[in-house]
Amino acid sequence: MSRFDELISTVETYQALAAENYNRIRSLAEEVRAGLCDYIGASDGICVHLVPPTGAFEPKPHGDGAFSLPPRGFRPLVPIAFGLAVRVSRQADWLRVSMECRKVGEVFIVQIEDGAEYEFHLPLRDKDPEPFYQHVYSHVINWFAENIERYKVGDYGTRGIGFDFADDIKVHPA
């Protein structure tokens, strides 16, 4: 085998593993999105979308655009980030929670931006992700509670723990 053939063979293996990594993380992200929405329990069932992990976003399903790597082409074999847009009002106000997922051995680690890490074994079993859903839900609730408290004591104005609001949020009268 020539050096070139060895290089091509090695890169083909690398790309096959990058595709496997992407597909497994995407599948996990989609399961987490659906499970978190069920966990939150919005009466109309519209409560969580997969969105890009950074930059501007609209609160709608983004498909391939919700992930930090493209689904096709030459991809690096690296952790993959994605965002979950969580509906936070009865109208249409959304908050983004950014996450990064990586494989360690046979376990997938999902880390909320500036938050805790959770381990997932694939395929997911029914009750496996519930502590994660509780953590994400608490993360969102606590962000609002902390900002309420900051306002009450006169020290407010930061948005710095991994949340972004959708740019098209409209203020609705109470």
PDB file of C-alpha atoms in Angstrom:
ATOM      1  CA  MET A   1       0.000   0.000   0.000  1.00  0.00           C
ATOM      2  CA  SER A   2       1.386   3.414  -0.918  1.00  0.00           C
ATOM      3  CA  ARG A   3       1.576   6.244   1.597  1.00  0.00           C
ATOM      4  CA  PHE A   4      -1.176   8.008  -0.322  1.00  0.00           C
ATOM      5  CA  ASP A   5      -3.432   4.928  -0.115  1.00  0.00           C
ATOM      6  CA  GLU A   6      -2.704   4.688   3.614  1.00  0.00           C
ATOM      7  CA  LEU A   7      -3.581   8.384   4.017  1.00  0.00           C
ATOM      8  CA  ILE A   8      -6.846   7.946   2.078  1.00  0.00           C
ATOM      9  CA  SER A   9      -7.785   4.858   4.097  1.00  0.00           C
ATOM     10  CA  THR A  10      -7.089   6.624   7.391  1.00  0.00           C
ATOM     11  CA  VAL A  11      -9.100   9.712   6.375  1.00  0.00           C
ATOM     12  CA  GLU A  12     -12.006   7.519   5.203  1.00  0.00           C
ATOM     13  CA  THR A  13     -12.088   5.869   8.636  1.00  0.00           C
ATOM     14  CA  TYR A  14     -11.913   9.312  10.276  1.00  0.00           C
ATOM     15  CA  GLN A  15     -14.828  10.596   8.171  1.00  0.00           C
ATOM     16  CA  ALA A  16     -16.913   7.482   8.875  1.00  0.00           C
ATOM     17  CA  LEU A  17     -16.415   8.074  12.614  1.00  0.00           C
ATOM     18  CA  ALA A  18     -17.206  11.795  12.210  1.00  0.00           C
ATOM     19  CA  ALA A  19     -20.471  10.829  10.474  1.00  0.00           C
ATOM     20  CA  GLU A  20     -21.263   8.322  13.239  1.00  0.00           C
ATOM     21  CA  ASN A  21     -20.511  10.967  15.884  1.00  0.00           C
ATOM     22  CA  TYR A  22     -22.771  13.522  14.163  1.00  0.00           C
ATOM     23  CA  ASN A  23     -25.627  11.052  13.669  1.00  0.00           C
ATOM     24  CA  ARG A  24     -25.524   9.784  17.251  1.00  0.00           C
ATOM     25  CA  ILE A  25     -25.355  13.295  18.755  1.00  0.00           C
ATOM     26  CA  ARG A  26     -28.124  14.538  16.474  1.00  0.00           C
ATOM     27  CA  SER A  27     -30.325  11.601  17.454  1.00  0.00           C
ATOM     28  CA  LEU A  28     -29.616  12.283  21.147  1.00  0.00           C
ATOM     29  CA  ALA A  29     -30.388  16.011  20.701  1.00  0.00           C
ATOM     30  CA  GLU A  30     -33.697  15.229  19.001  1.00  0.00           C
ATOM     31  CA  GLU A  31     -34.645  12.800  21.783  1.00  0.00           C
ATOM     32  CA  VAL A  32     -33.684  15.383  24.420  1.00  0.00           C
ATOM     33  CA  ARG A  33     -35.770  18.051  22.666  1.00  0.00           C
ATOM     34  CA  ALA A  34     -38.866  15.851  22.530  1.00  0.00           C
ATOM     35  CA  GLY A  35     -38.395  14.541  26.069  1.00  0.00           C
ATOM     36  CA  LEU A  36     -37.832  18.002  27.537  1.00  0.00           C
ATOM     37  CA  CYS A  37     -40.974  19.283  25.825  1.00  0.00           C
ATOM     38  CA  ASP A  38     -42.949  16.358  27.283  1.00  0.00           C
ATOM     39  CA  TYR A  39     -41.359  17.005  30.694  1.00  0.00           C
ATOM     40  CA  ILE A  40     -42.325  20.702  30.640  1.00  0.00           C
ATOM     41  CA  GLY A  41     -45.816  19.757  29.516  1.00  0.00           C
ATOM     42  CA  ALA A  42     -47.117  22.782  27.602  1.00  0.00           C
ATOM     43  CA  SER A  43     -50.802  22.201  26.947  1.00  0.00           C
ATOM     44  CA  ASP A  44     -50.383  22.890  23.210  1.00  0.00           C
ATOM     45  CA  GLY A  45     -47.216  20.747  22.951  1.00  0.00           C
ATOM     46  CA  ILE A  46     -45.141  23.613  21.518  1.00  0.00           C
ATOM     47  CA  CYS A  47     -42.389  24.262  24.030  1.00  0.00           C
ATOM     48  CA  VAL A  48     -38.879  23.267  22.799  1.00  0.00           C
ATOM     49  CA  HIS A  49     -37.109  23.578  19.419  1.00  0.00           C
ATOM     50  CA  LEU A  50     -33.603  22.652  18.280  1.00  0.00           C
ATOM     51  CA  VAL A  51     -31.870  25.909  17.311  1.00  0.00           C
ATOM     52  CA  PRO A  52     -28.290  27.015  16.564  1.00  0.00           C
ATOM     53  CA  PRO A  53     -26.113  27.139  19.701  1.00  0.00           C
ATOM     54  CA  THR A  54     -24.878  30.678  18.973  1.00  0.00           C
ATOM     55  CA  GLY A  55     -25.886  33.712  16.952  1.00  0.00           C
ATOM     56  CA  ALA A  56     -29.318  34.871  15.931  1.00  0.00           C
ATOM     57  CA  PHE A  57     -32.097  32.314  15.961  1.00  0.00           C
ATOM     58  CA  GLU A  58     -35.798  32.047  15.360  1.00  0.00           C
ATOM     59  CA  PRO A  59     -37.885  29.874  17.688  1.00  0.00           C
ATOM     60  CA  LYS A  60     -38.619  27.159  15.142  1.00  0.00           C
ATOM     61  CA  PRO A  61     -37.067  23.830  14.192  1.00  0.00           C
ATOM     62  CA  HIS A  62     -33.741  24.506  12.446  1.00  0.00           C
ATOM     63  CA  GLY A  63     -32.959  20.978  11.278  1.00  0.00           C
ATOM     64  CA  ASP A  64     -29.308  20.708  10.176  1.00  0.00           C
ATOM     65  CA  GLY A  65     -28.716  24.362  11.141  1.00  0.00           C
ATOM     66  CA  ALA A  66     -29.227  23.605  14.837  1.00  0.00           C
ATOM     67  CA  PHE A  67     -25.808  21.946  15.079  1.00  0.00           C
ATOM     68  CA  SER A  68     -22.302  23.386  15.148  1.00  0.00           C
ATOM     69  CA  LEU A  69     -21.209  21.017  12.347  1.00  0.00           C
ATOM     70  CA  PRO A  70     -22.819  20.368   8.973  1.00  0.00           C
ATOM     71  CA  PRO A  71     -24.417  16.953   8.377  1.00  0.00           C
ATOM     72  CA  ARG A  72     -22.376  16.382   5.203  1.00  0.00           C
ATOM     73  CA  GLY A  73     -18.994  17.208   3.759  1.00  0.00           C
ATOM     74  CA  PHE A  74     -15.619  16.968   5.441  1.00  0.00           C
ATOM     75  CA  ARG A  75     -16.284  17.226   9.179  1.00  0.00           C
ATOM     76  CA  PRO A  76     -13.836  17.304  12.052  1.00  0.00           C
ATOM     77  CA  LEU A  77     -14.203  14.625  14.704  1.00  0.00           C
ATOM     78  CA  VAL A  78     -15.005  16.999  17.592  1.00  0.00           C
ATOM     79  CA  PRO A  79     -17.731  17.662  20.170  1.00  0.00           C
ATOM     80  CA  ILE A  80     -20.903  19.115  18.649  1.00  0.00           C
ATOM     81  CA  ALA A  81     -22.911  22.016  20.072  1.00  0.00           C
ATOM     82  CA  PHE A  82     -26.630  22.683  19.669  1.00  0.00           C
ATOM     83  CA  GLY A  83     -29.220  24.905  21.261  1.00  0.00           C
ATOM     84  CA  LEU A  84     -32.626  24.262  22.763  1.00  0.00           C
ATOM     85  CA  ALA A  85     -35.128  27.110  22.502  1.00  0.00           C
ATOM     86  CA  VAL A  86     -37.520  26.806  25.465  1.00  0.00           C
ATOM     87  CA  ARG A  87     -40.844  28.645  25.367  1.00  0.00           C
ATOM     88  CA  VAL A  88     -41.093  30.793  28.500  1.00  0.00           C
ATOM     89  CA  SER A  89     -44.491  32.474  28.112  1.00  0.00           C
ATOM     90  CA  ARG A  90     -48.009  31.645  26.970  1.00  0.00           C
ATOM     91  CA  GLN A  91     -47.426  33.895  23.961  1.00  0.00           C
ATOM     92  CA  ALA A  92     -44.277  33.208  21.967  1.00  0.00           C
ATOM     93  CA  ASP A  93     -41.271  34.200  24.071  1.00  0.00           C
ATOM     94  CA  TRP A  94     -38.315  31.827  23.878  1.00  0.00           C
ATOM     95  CA  LEU A  95     -35.030  31.419  25.712  1.00  0.00           C
ATOM     96  CA  ARG A  96     -32.061  29.527  24.243  1.00  0.00           C
ATOM     97  CA  VAL A  97     -30.038  27.067  26.315  1.00  0.00           C
ATOM     98  CA  SER A  98     -26.779  26.124  24.551  1.00  0.00           C
ATOM     99  CA  MET A  99     -25.246  22.679  24.998  1.00  0.00           C
ATOM    100  CA  GLU A 100     -22.224  20.720  23.859  1.00  0.00           C
ATOM    101  CA  CYS A 101     -22.108  16.957  23.415  1.00  0.00           C
ATOM    102  CA  ARG A 102     -19.052  14.729  23.231  1.00  0.00           C
ATOM    103  CA  LYS A 103     -18.296  11.004  23.358  1.00  0.00           C
ATOM    104  CA  VAL A 104     -16.170   9.574  26.149  1.00  0.00           C
ATOM    105  CA  GLY A 105     -15.770   5.823  25.753  1.00  0.00           C
ATOM    106  CA  GLU A 106     -19.277   4.529  25.078  1.00  0.00           C
ATOM    107  CA  VAL A 107     -20.939   7.379  26.982  1.00  0.00           C
ATOM    108  CA  PHE A 108     -22.148  10.672  25.544  1.00  0.00           C
ATOM    109  CA  ILE A 109     -21.640  13.698  27.788  1.00  0.00           C
ATOM    110  CA  VAL A 110     -24.001  16.653  27.386  1.00  0.00           C
ATOM    111  CA  GLN A 111     -22.919  19.873  29.077  1.00  0.00           C
ATOM    112  CA  ILE A 112     -25.160  22.879  29.444  1.00  0.00           C
ATOM    113  CA  GLU A 113     -23.141  26.024  28.711  1.00  0.00           C
ATOM    114  CA  ASP A 114     -21.535  27.050  32.020  1.00  0.00           C
ATOM    115  CA  GLY A 115     -23.431  24.215  33.708  1.00  0.00           C
ATOM    116  CA  ALA A 116     -23.384  20.614  34.791  1.00  0.00           C
ATOM    117  CA  GLU A 117     -22.547  17.593  32.664  1.00  0.00           C
ATOM    118  CA  TYR A 118     -24.819  14.591  32.186  1.00  0.00           C
ATOM    119  CA  GLU A 119     -23.936  11.140  30.860  1.00  0.00           C
ATOM    120  CA  PHE A 120     -26.144   9.288  28.407  1.00  0.00           C
ATOM    121  CA  HIS A 121     -25.884   5.704  27.210  1.00  0.00           C
ATOM    122  CA  LEU A 122     -27.412   5.196  23.780  1.00  0.00           C
ATOM    123  CA  PRO A 123     -30.059   4.192  23.049  1.00  0.00           C
ATOM    124  CA  LEU A 124     -31.865   6.113  25.785  1.00  0.00           C
ATOM    125  CA  ARG A 125     -34.196   4.214  28.075  1.00  0.00           C
ATOM    126  CA  ASP A 126     -37.480   5.750  29.281  1.00  0.00           C
ATOM    127  CA  LYS A 127     -36.419   7.185  32.647  1.00  0.00           C
ATOM    128  CA  ASP A 128     -32.703   7.758  31.916  1.00  0.00           C
ATOM    129  CA  PRO A 129     -32.897  11.432  30.872  1.00  0.00           C
ATOM    130  CA  GLU A 130     -35.408  12.635  33.504  1.00  0.00           C
ATOM    131  CA  PRO A 131     -32.722  14.029  35.872  1.00  0.00           C
ATOM    132  CA  PHE A 132     -31.331  15.933  32.874  1.00  0.00           C
ATOM    133  CA  TYR A 133     -34.758  17.362  32.020  1.00  0.00           C
ATOM    134  CA  GLN A 134     -35.180  18.430  35.647  1.00  0.00           C
ATOM    135  CA  HIS A 135     -31.755  20.080  35.551  1.00  0.00           C
ATOM    136  CA  VAL A 136     -32.488  22.016  32.335  1.00  0.00           C
ATOM    137  CA  TYR A 137     -35.890  23.069  33.671  1.00  0.00           C
ATOM    138  CA  SER A 138     -34.323  24.183  36.982  1.00  0.00           C
ATOM    139  CA  HIS A 139     -31.565  25.994  35.058  1.00  0.00           C
ATOM    140  CA  VAL A 140     -34.196  28.059  33.208  1.00  0.00           C
ATOM    141  CA  ILE A 141     -36.333  28.698  36.313  1.00  0.00           C
ATOM    142  CA  ASN A 142     -33.259  29.654  38.360  1.00  0.00           C
ATOM    143  CA  TRP A 143     -32.095  32.112  35.704  1.00  0.00           C
ATOM    144  CA  PHE A 144     -35.373  34.005  36.041  1.00  0.00           C
ATOM    145  CA  ALA A 145     -35.461  33.658  39.850  1.00  0.00           C
ATOM    146  CA  GLU A 146     -31.895  34.993  40.170  1.00  0.00           C
ATOM    147  CA  ASN A 147     -32.710  37.975  37.965  1.00  0.00           C
ATOM    148  CA  ILE A 148     -35.893  38.666  39.940  1.00  0.00           C
ATOM    149  CA  GLU A 149     -33.832  38.655  43.134  1.00  0.00           C
ATOM    150  CA  ARG A 150     -31.147  40.896  41.585  1.00  0.00           C
ATOM    151  CA  TYR A 151     -33.820  43.381  40.616  1.00  0.00           C
ATOM    152  CA  LYS A 152     -35.356  43.327  44.092  1.00  0.00           C
ATOM    153  CA  VAL A 153     -31.997  44.160  45.678  1.00  0.00           C
ATOM    154  CA  GLY A 154     -31.127  46.683  42.948  1.00  0.00           C
ATOM    155  CA  ASP A 155     -28.314  44.736  41.265  1.00  0.00           C
ATOM    156  CA  TYR A 156     -29.590  43.512  37.917  1.00  0.00           C
ATOM    157  CA  GLY A 157     -28.828  43.622  34.215  1.00  0.00           C
ATOM    158  CA  THR A 158     -26.773  40.573  33.219  1.00  0.00           C
ATOM    159  CA  ARG A 159     -27.658  37.818  30.740  1.00  0.00           C
ATOM    160  CA  GLY A 160     -24.465  35.831  31.098  1.00  0.00           C
ATOM    161  CA  ILE A 161     -25.158  32.166  31.917  1.00  0.00           C
ATOM    162  CA  GLY A 162     -25.740  30.711  28.479  1.00  0.00           C
ATOM    163  CA  PHE A 163     -29.195  32.035  27.670  1.00  0.00           C
ATOM    164  CA  ASP A 164     -30.219  34.100  24.676  1.00  0.00           C
ATOM    165  CA  PHE A 165     -33.687  35.335  23.902  1.00  0.00           C
ATOM    166  CA  ALA A 166     -35.108  35.029  20.410  1.00  0.00           C
ATOM    167  CA  ASP A 167     -34.560  38.338  18.588  1.00  0.00           C
ATOM    168  CA  ASP A 168     -38.182  38.653  17.556  1.00  0.00           C
ATOM    169  CA  ILE A 169     -39.652  38.642  21.073  1.00  0.00           C
ATOM    170  CA  LYS A 170     -42.454  41.098  21.451  1.00  0.00           C
ATOM    171  CA  VAL A 171     -43.481  42.542  24.768  1.00  0.00           C
ATOM    172  CA  HIS A 172     -47.029  41.483  25.523  1.00  0.00           C
ATOM    173  CA  PRO A 173     -49.193  43.410  27.981  1.00  0.00           C
ATOM    174  CA  ALA A 174     -50.105  41.471  31.098  1.00  0.00           C
TER     175      ALA A 174
END
